[in-house]
Each structure stands twice: as structure tokens, then as C-alpha cells.
mmCIF file of C-alpha atoms and ligand atoms in Angstrom:
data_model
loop_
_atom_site.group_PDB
_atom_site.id
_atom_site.type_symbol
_atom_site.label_atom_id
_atom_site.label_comp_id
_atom_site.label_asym_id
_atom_site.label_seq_id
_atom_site.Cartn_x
_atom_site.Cartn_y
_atom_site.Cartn_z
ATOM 1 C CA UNK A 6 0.000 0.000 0.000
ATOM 2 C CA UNK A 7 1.383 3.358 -1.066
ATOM 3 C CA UNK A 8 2.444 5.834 1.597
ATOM 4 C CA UNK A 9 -0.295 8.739 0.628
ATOM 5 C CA UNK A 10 -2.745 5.658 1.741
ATOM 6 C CA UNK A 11 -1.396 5.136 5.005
ATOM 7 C CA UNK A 12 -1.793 8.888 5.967
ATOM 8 C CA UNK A 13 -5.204 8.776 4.739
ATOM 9 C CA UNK A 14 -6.059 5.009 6.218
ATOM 10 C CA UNK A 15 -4.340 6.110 9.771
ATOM 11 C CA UNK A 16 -5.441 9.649 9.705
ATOM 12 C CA UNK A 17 -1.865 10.718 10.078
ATOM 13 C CA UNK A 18 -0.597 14.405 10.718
ATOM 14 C CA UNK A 19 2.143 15.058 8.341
ATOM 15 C CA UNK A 20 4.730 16.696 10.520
ATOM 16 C CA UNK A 21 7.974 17.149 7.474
ATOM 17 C CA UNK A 22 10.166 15.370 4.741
ATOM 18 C CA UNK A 23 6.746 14.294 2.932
ATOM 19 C CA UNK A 24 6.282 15.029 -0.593
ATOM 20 C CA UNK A 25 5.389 14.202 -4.080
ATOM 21 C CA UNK A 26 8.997 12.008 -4.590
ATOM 22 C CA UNK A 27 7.817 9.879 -1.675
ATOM 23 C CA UNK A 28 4.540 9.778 -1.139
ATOM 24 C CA UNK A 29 3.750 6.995 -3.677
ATOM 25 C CA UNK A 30 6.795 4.495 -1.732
ATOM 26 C CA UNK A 31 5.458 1.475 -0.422
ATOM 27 C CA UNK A 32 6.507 0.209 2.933
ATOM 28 C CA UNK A 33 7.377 -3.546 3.146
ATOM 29 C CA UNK A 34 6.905 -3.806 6.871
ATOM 30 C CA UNK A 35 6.961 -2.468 10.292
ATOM 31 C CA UNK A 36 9.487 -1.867 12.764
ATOM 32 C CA UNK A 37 8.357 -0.708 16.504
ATOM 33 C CA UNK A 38 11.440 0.321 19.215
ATOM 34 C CA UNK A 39 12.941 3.435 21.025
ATOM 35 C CA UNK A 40 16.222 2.033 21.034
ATOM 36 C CA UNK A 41 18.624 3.652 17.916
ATOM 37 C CA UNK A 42 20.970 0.555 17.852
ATOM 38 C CA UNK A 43 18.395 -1.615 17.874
ATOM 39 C CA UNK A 44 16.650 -0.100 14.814
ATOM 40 C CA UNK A 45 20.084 -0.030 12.992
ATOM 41 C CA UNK A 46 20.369 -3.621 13.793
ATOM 42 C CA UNK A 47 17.195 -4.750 13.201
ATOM 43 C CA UNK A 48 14.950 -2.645 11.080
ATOM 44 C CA UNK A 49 14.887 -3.448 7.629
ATOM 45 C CA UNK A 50 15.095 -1.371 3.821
ATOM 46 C CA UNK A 51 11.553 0.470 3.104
ATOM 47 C CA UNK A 52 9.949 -0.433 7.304
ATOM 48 C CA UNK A 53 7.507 2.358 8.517
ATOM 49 C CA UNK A 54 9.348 2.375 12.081
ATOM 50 C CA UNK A 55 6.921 3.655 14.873
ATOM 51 C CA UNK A 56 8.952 5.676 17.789
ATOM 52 C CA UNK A 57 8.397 7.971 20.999
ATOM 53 C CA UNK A 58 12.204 9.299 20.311
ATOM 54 C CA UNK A 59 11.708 12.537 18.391
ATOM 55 C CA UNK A 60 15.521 13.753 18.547
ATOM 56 C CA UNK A 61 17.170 14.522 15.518
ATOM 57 C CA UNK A 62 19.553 11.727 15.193
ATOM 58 C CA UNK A 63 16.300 9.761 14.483
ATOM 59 C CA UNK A 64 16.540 11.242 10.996
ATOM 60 C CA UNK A 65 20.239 9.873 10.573
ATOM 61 C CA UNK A 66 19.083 6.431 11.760
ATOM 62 C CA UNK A 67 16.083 5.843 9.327
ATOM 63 C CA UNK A 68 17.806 7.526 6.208
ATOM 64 C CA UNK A 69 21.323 5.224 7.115
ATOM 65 C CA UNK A 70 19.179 2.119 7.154
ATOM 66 C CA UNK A 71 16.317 3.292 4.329
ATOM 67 C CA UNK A 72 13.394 3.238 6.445
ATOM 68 C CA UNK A 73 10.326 4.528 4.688
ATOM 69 C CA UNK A 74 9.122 6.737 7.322
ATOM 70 C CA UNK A 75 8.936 7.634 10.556
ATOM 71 C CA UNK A 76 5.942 7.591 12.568
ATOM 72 C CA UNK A 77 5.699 8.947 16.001
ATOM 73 C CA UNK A 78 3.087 7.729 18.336
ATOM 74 C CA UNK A 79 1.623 9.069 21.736
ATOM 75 C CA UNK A 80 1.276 12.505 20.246
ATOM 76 C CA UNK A 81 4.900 14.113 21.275
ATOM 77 C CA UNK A 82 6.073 17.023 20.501
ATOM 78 C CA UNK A 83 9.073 16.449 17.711
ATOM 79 C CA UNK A 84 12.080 18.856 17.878
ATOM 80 C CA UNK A 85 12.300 21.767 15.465
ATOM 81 C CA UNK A 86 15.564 20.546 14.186
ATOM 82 C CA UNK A 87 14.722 17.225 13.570
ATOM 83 C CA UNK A 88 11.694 18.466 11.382
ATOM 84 C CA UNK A 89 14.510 20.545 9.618
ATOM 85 C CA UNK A 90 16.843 17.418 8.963
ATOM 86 C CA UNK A 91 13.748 15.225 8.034
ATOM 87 C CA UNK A 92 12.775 17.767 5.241
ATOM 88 C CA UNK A 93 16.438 17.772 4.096
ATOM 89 C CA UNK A 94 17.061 14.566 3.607
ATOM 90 C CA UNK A 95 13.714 13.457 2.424
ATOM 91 C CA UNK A 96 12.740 11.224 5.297
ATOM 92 C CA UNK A 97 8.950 11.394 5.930
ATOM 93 C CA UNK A 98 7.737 11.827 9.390
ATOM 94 C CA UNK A 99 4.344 11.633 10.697
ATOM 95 C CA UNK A 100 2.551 11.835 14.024
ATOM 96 C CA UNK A 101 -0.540 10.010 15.471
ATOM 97 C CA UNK A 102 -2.188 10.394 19.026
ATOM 98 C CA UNK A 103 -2.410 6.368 18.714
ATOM 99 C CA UNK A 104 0.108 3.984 20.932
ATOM 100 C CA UNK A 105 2.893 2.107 18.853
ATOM 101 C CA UNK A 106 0.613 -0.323 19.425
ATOM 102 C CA UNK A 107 -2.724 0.662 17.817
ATOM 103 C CA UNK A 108 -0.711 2.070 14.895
ATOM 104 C CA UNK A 109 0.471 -1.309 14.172
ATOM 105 C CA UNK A 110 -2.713 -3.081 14.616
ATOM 106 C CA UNK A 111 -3.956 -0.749 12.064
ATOM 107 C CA UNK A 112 -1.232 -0.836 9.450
ATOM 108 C CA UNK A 113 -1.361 -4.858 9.806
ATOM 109 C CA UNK A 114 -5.154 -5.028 8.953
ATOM 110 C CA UNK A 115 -3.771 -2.649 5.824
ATOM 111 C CA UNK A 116 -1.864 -5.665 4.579
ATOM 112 C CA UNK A 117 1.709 -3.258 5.273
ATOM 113 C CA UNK B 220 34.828 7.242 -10.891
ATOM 114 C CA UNK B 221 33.497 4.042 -10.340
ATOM 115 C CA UNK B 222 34.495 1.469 -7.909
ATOM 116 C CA UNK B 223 36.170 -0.399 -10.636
ATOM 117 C CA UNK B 224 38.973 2.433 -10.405
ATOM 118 C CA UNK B 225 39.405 3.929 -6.856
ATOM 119 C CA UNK B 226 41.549 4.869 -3.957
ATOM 120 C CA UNK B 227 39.577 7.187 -2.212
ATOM 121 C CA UNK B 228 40.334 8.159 1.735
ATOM 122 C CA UNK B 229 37.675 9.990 3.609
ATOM 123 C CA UNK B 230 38.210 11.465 7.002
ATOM 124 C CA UNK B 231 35.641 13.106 9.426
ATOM 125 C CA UNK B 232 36.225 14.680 12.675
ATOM 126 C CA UNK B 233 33.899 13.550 15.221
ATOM 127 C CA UNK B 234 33.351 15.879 18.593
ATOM 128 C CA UNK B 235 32.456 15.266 21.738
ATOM 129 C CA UNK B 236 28.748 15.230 23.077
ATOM 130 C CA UNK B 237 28.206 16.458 19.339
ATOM 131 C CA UNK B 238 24.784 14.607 18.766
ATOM 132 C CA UNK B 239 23.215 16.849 16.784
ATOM 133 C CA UNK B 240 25.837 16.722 13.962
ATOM 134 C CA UNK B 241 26.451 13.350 15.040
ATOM 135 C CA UNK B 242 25.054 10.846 12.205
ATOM 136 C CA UNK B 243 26.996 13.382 9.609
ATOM 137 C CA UNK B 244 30.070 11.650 9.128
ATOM 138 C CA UNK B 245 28.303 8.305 8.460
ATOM 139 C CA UNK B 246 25.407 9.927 6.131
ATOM 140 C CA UNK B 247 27.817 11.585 4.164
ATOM 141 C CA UNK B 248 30.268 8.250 3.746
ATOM 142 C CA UNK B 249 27.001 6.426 2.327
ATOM 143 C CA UNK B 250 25.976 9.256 0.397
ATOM 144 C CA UNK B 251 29.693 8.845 -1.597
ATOM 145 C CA UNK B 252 29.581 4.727 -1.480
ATOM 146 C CA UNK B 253 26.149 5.256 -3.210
ATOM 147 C CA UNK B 254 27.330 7.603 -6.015
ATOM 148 C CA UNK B 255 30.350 4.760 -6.727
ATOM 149 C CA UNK B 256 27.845 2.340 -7.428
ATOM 150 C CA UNK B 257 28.528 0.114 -4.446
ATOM 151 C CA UNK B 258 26.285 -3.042 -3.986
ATOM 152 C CA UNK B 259 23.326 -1.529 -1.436
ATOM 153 C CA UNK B 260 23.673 -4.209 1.329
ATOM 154 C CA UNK B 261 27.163 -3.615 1.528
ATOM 155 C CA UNK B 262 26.510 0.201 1.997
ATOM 156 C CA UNK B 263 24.132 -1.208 4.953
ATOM 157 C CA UNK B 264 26.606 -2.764 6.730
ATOM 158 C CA UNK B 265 29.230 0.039 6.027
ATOM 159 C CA UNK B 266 26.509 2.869 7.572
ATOM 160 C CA UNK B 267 25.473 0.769 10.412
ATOM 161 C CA UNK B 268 29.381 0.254 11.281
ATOM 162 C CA UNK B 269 30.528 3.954 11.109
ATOM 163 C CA UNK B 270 27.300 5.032 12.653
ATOM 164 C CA UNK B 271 27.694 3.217 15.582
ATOM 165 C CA UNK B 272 31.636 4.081 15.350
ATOM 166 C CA UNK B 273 29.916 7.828 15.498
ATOM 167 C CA UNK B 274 28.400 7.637 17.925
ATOM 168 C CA UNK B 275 30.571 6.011 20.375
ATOM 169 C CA UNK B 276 33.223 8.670 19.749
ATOM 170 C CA UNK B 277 30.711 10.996 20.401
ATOM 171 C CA UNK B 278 29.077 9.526 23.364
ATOM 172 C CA UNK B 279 31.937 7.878 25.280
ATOM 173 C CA UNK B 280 35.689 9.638 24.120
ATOM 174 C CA UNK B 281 37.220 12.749 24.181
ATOM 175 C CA UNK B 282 36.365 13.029 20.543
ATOM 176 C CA UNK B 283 38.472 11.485 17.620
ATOM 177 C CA UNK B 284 38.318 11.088 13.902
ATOM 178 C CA UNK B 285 37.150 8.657 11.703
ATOM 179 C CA UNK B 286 38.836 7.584 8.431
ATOM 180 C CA UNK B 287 37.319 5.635 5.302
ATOM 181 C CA UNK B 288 39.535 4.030 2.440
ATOM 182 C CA UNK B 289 37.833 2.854 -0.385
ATOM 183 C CA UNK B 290 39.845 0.528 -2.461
ATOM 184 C CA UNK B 291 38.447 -2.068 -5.218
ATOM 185 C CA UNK B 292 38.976 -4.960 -3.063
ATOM 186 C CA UNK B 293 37.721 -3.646 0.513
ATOM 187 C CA UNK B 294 36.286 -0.573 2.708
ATOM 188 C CA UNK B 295 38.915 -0.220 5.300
ATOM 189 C CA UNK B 296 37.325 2.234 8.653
ATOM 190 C CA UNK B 297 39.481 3.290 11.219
ATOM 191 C CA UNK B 298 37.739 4.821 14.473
ATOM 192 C CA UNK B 299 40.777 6.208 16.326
ATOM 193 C CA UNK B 300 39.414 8.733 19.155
ATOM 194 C CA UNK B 301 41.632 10.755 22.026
ATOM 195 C CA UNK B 302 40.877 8.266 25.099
ATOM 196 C CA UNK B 303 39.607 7.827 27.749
ATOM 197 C CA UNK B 304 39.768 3.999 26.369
ATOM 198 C CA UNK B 305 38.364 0.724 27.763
ATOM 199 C CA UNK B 306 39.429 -0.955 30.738
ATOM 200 C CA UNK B 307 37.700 -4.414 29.846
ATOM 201 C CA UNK B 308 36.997 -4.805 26.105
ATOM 202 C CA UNK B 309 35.234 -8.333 26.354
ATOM 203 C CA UNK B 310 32.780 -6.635 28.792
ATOM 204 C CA UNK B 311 32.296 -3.662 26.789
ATOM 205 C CA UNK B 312 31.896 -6.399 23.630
ATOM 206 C CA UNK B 313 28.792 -7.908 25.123
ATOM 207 C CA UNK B 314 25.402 -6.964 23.710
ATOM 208 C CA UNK B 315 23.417 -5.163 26.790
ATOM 209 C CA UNK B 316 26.568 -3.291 28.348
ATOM 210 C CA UNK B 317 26.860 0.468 28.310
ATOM 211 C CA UNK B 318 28.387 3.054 30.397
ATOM 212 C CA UNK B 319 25.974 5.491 28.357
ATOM 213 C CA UNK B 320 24.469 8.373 30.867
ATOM 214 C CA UNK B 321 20.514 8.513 31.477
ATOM 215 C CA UNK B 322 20.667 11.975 29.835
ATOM 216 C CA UNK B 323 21.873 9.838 26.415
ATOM 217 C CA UNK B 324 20.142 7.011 26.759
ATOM 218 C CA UNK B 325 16.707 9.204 27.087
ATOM 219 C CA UNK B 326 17.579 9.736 23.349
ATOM 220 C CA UNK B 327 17.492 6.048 22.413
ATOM 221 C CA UNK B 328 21.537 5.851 23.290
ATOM 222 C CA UNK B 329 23.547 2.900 24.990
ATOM 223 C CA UNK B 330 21.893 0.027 24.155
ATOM 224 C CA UNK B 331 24.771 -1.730 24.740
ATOM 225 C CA UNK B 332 24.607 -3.385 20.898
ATOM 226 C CA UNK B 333 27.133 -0.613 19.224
ATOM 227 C CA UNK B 334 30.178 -2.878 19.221
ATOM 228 C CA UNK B 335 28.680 -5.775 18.285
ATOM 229 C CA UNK B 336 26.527 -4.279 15.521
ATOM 230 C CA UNK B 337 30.092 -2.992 13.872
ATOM 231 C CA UNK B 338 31.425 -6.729 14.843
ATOM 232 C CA UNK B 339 28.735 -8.063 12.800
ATOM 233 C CA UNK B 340 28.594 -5.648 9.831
ATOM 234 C CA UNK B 341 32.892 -6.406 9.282
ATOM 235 C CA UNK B 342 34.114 -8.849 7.410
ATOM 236 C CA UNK B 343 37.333 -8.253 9.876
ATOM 237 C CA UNK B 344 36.695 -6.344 13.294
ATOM 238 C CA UNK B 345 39.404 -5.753 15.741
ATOM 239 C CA UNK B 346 39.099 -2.875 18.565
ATOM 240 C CA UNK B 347 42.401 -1.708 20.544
ATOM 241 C CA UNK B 348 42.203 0.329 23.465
ATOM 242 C CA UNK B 349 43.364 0.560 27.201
ATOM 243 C CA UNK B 350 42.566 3.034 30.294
ATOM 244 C CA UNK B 351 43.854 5.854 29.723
ATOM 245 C CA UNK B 352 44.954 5.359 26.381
ATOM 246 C CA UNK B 353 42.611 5.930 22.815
ATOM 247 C CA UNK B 354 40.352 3.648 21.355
ATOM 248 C CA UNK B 355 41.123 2.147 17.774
ATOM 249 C CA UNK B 356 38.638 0.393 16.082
ATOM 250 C CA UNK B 357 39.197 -1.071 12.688
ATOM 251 C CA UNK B 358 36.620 -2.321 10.703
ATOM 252 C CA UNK B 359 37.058 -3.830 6.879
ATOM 253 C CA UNK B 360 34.265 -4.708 4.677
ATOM 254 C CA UNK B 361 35.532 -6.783 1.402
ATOM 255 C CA UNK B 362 33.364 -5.253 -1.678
HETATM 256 N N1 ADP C 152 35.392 4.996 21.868
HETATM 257 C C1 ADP C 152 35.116 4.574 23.114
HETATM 258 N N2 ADP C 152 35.791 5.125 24.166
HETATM 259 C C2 ADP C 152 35.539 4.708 25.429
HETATM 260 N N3 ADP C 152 34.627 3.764 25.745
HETATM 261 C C3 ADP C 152 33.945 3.180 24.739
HETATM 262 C C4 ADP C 152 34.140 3.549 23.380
HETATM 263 N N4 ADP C 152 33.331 2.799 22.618
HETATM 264 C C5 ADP C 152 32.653 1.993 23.456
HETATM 265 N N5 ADP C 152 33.015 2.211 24.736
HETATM 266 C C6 ADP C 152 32.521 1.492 25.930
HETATM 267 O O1 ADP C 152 31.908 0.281 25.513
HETATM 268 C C7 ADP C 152 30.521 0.247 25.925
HETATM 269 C C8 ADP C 152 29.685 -0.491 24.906
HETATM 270 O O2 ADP C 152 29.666 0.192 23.660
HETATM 271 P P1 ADP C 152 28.482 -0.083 22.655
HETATM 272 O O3 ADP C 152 28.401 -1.549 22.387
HETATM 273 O O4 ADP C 152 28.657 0.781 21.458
HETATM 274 O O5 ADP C 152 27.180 0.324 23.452
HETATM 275 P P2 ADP C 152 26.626 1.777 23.866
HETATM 276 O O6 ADP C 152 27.319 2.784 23.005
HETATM 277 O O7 ADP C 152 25.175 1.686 23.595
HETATM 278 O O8 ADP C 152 26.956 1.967 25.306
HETATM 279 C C9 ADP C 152 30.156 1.694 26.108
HETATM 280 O O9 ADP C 152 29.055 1.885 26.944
HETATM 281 C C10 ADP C 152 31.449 2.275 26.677
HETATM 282 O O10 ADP C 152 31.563 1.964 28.044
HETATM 283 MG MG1 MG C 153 27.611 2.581 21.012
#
């Protein structure tokens, strides 16, 4: 399922690095953990990873290991400069009230 | 220039507590290896190594440099920071240890995997260090 469906499915707030080159990418899987080294270890090429870390070395992480995009749950705030880098480097990041948890239940009855 | 051809050496200086430009170094070392035409899961394994080599300079020296040479046969990385070093490297080796402070590790920090991510990512691994002395890791990746 294309990305632009996934922000309409999950009612998504597009927070930066979205746009016409990416919005038509279609993530392979999902990847859910706070921990950076685990998510370089472990994630895998085109994941949606779901996070509560909103610092800006979030933005190196995902684009070193070609995440898809970024989605932060629990509603937090996400830093200015990480919104800056995100939109740089073309890495799509979203935000959703929702848990990690709902987000994923959701995305898995989407077939991602 | 393709890979076919080159003898490249990059070389990045990485500062202390830096975390916001932290992740540079390694972006822009993929960023080249991509424009060479280097097979992508190699890249993988060469960004996951210097990140993590990034960030432990960052997080636990004095600061340091890393350098990158880029030959047809292999990636060669040297890590090489200005101490403190590592009393016990087999402890720091194992997955789950970190020295990392709660105000890093509230960033998603010191999850005790960094070493053995790079370990696992190099075709050849080998780390050098002592108290008081600098820490030298060296990490080669065969293309
Ligand atoms: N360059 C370094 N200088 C001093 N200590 C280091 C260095 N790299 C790693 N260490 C030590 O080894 C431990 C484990 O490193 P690592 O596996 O990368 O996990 P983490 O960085 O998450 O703590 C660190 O917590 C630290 O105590
Ligand atoms: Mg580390």
C-alpha cells in the first residue's frame, strides 16, 4: 500500500520530509522500538518504524538504514531541528495520538 | 569514478557530546559509497558500522576522527578517538553493556549493541584500546 494511503487510512498528521517524490513508496513492513541501535540492527530497507524518540539523530538512523518513514506515536512534541533534517534529507515523518501499538494493529489489517 | 577504479580516503572529525551533527560523518560516507555504485547491502553494513563508530566517539571519548579508504577490493574504517579507552573490552563487547548516561540514553543511546553491531557488519573487526589510552577500532568490509 502506497504511503499517501497510510496517511489517509491512519489519519496521520504530516509533521515534514513528505512530498510528491515519496509519497507513492510502499513500505514492506513495520518496525516498533525506542532504542537507535536496535533499529540499525534490526529494522529493515523500506519499514515504517513507529517511535516515541523525536531527537534529531532519528533522521540519521532511518535515512542510514532506508526506512520509509517515521511515525511517532503518543502525540509528542518532535524537535524543530529534527523536522529541519527530516525535510532535508527526504525522510517522511508523521505523528498520530495512537500507541505504537494501535498504529500497528492498524497498518497490519492494511496488509503493510 | 566508479568502484572499478578507486583509492579514495575519507576522514571526518567527530566531537564530543556532538549529537546533533552526530550521524553526519556516516550519512555523508554512504551518500559517496552510493554515487560509486557500491552493492546496497554492503553500503548497509558500512553505515550501520561507522554510525555506531559515530556515535561512540561521540558519546563515550574525548572526541576522535574517523577515516574511510575505499579501495576495489575492501572498505577499510578506522575509528581512532583521544581516550579515555576501555578498561575491559570483552565486557564492553557484550550486547546489553553500556556506560551510556541517562541523559543519552533518554535519546534512544547505549543500548549496549554498538560494538557488536560494527562486529557483525565487518568482514574483519578488531578494537584496541586501554585506560587511559585511545580507542582504535578497525573495521574492513571486502566489496
Ligand atoms: N570509543 C570509546 N571510548 C571509550 N569507551 C567506549 C568507546 N566505545 C565503546 N566504549 C565502551 O563500551 C561500551 C559499549 O559500547 P556499545 O556496544 O557501542 O554500546 P553503547 O554505546 O550503547 O553503550 C560503552 O558503553 C562504553 O563503556
Ligand atoms: Mg555505542
Amino acid at each position: 500500500m502506497k504511503l499517501s494511503n497510510i496517511v489517509t487510512e491512519l489519519d496521520l498528521e504530516i509533521v515534514a520530509g513528505y512530498n510528491l517524490e515519496n509519497e507513492n513508496n510502499e513500505p514492506q513492513g513495520v518496525y516498533i522500538c525506542d532504542l537507535l541501535s536496535l533499529v540499525m540492527g534490526k529494522a529493515k530497507e523500506h519499514d515504517i518504524w513507529i517511535t516515541i524518540q523525536t531527537h534529531v539523530n532519528i533522521v540519521a538512523v532511518a535515512s542510514l538504514v532506508d526506512i520509509t518513514a517515521i511515525i511517532v506515536s503518543e502525540g509528542i512534541e518532535i524537535d524543530e531541528d529534527t523536522k529541519a533534517k527530516a525535510s532535508e534529507v527526504n525522510i517522511p515523518i508523521f505523528r498520530s495520538n495512537l500507541s505504537s501499538y494501535d498504529l500497528a494493529t492498524k497498518l497490519n489489517s492494511l496488509g503493510v | 569514478m566508479s568502484k572499478d577504479n578507486i583509492g579514495l580516503n575519507l576522514e571526518y572529525e567527530v566531537l564530543r557530546n556532538d549529537f546533533t551533527k552526530a550521524g553526519e560523518a556516516s550519512s555523508n560516507i554512504k551518500k559517496i559509497l552510493t554515487q560509486l555504485g557500491i552493492n546496497s547491502s554492503i553500503i548497509r553494513r558500512i553505515a550501520i558500522a561507522t554510525y555506531e563508530a559515530e556515535m561512540n566517539i561521540a558519546i563515550h571519548s574525548l572526541g576522535g576522527c574517523i577515516t574511510v579508504n575505499v579501495t576495489p577490493k575492501e572498505i577499510n574504517i578506522v575509528a581512532l578517538d583521544n581516550g579515555p579507552g576501555i578498561e575491559d573490552i570483552e565486557l564492553a563487547m557484550q550486547e546489553g553493556y553500556s556506560t551510556a548516561p541517562n541523559s543519552v540514553r533518554e535519546l534512544g543511546f547505549g543500548a549496549g549493541m554498538g560494538l557488536s553491531n560494527m562486529k557483525r557488519c565487518s568482514d574483519k573487526f578488531k578494537i584496541t584500546s586501554q585506560k587511559g589510552k585511545n580507542t582504535r577500532v578497525n573495521m574492513i568490509i571486502y566489496i
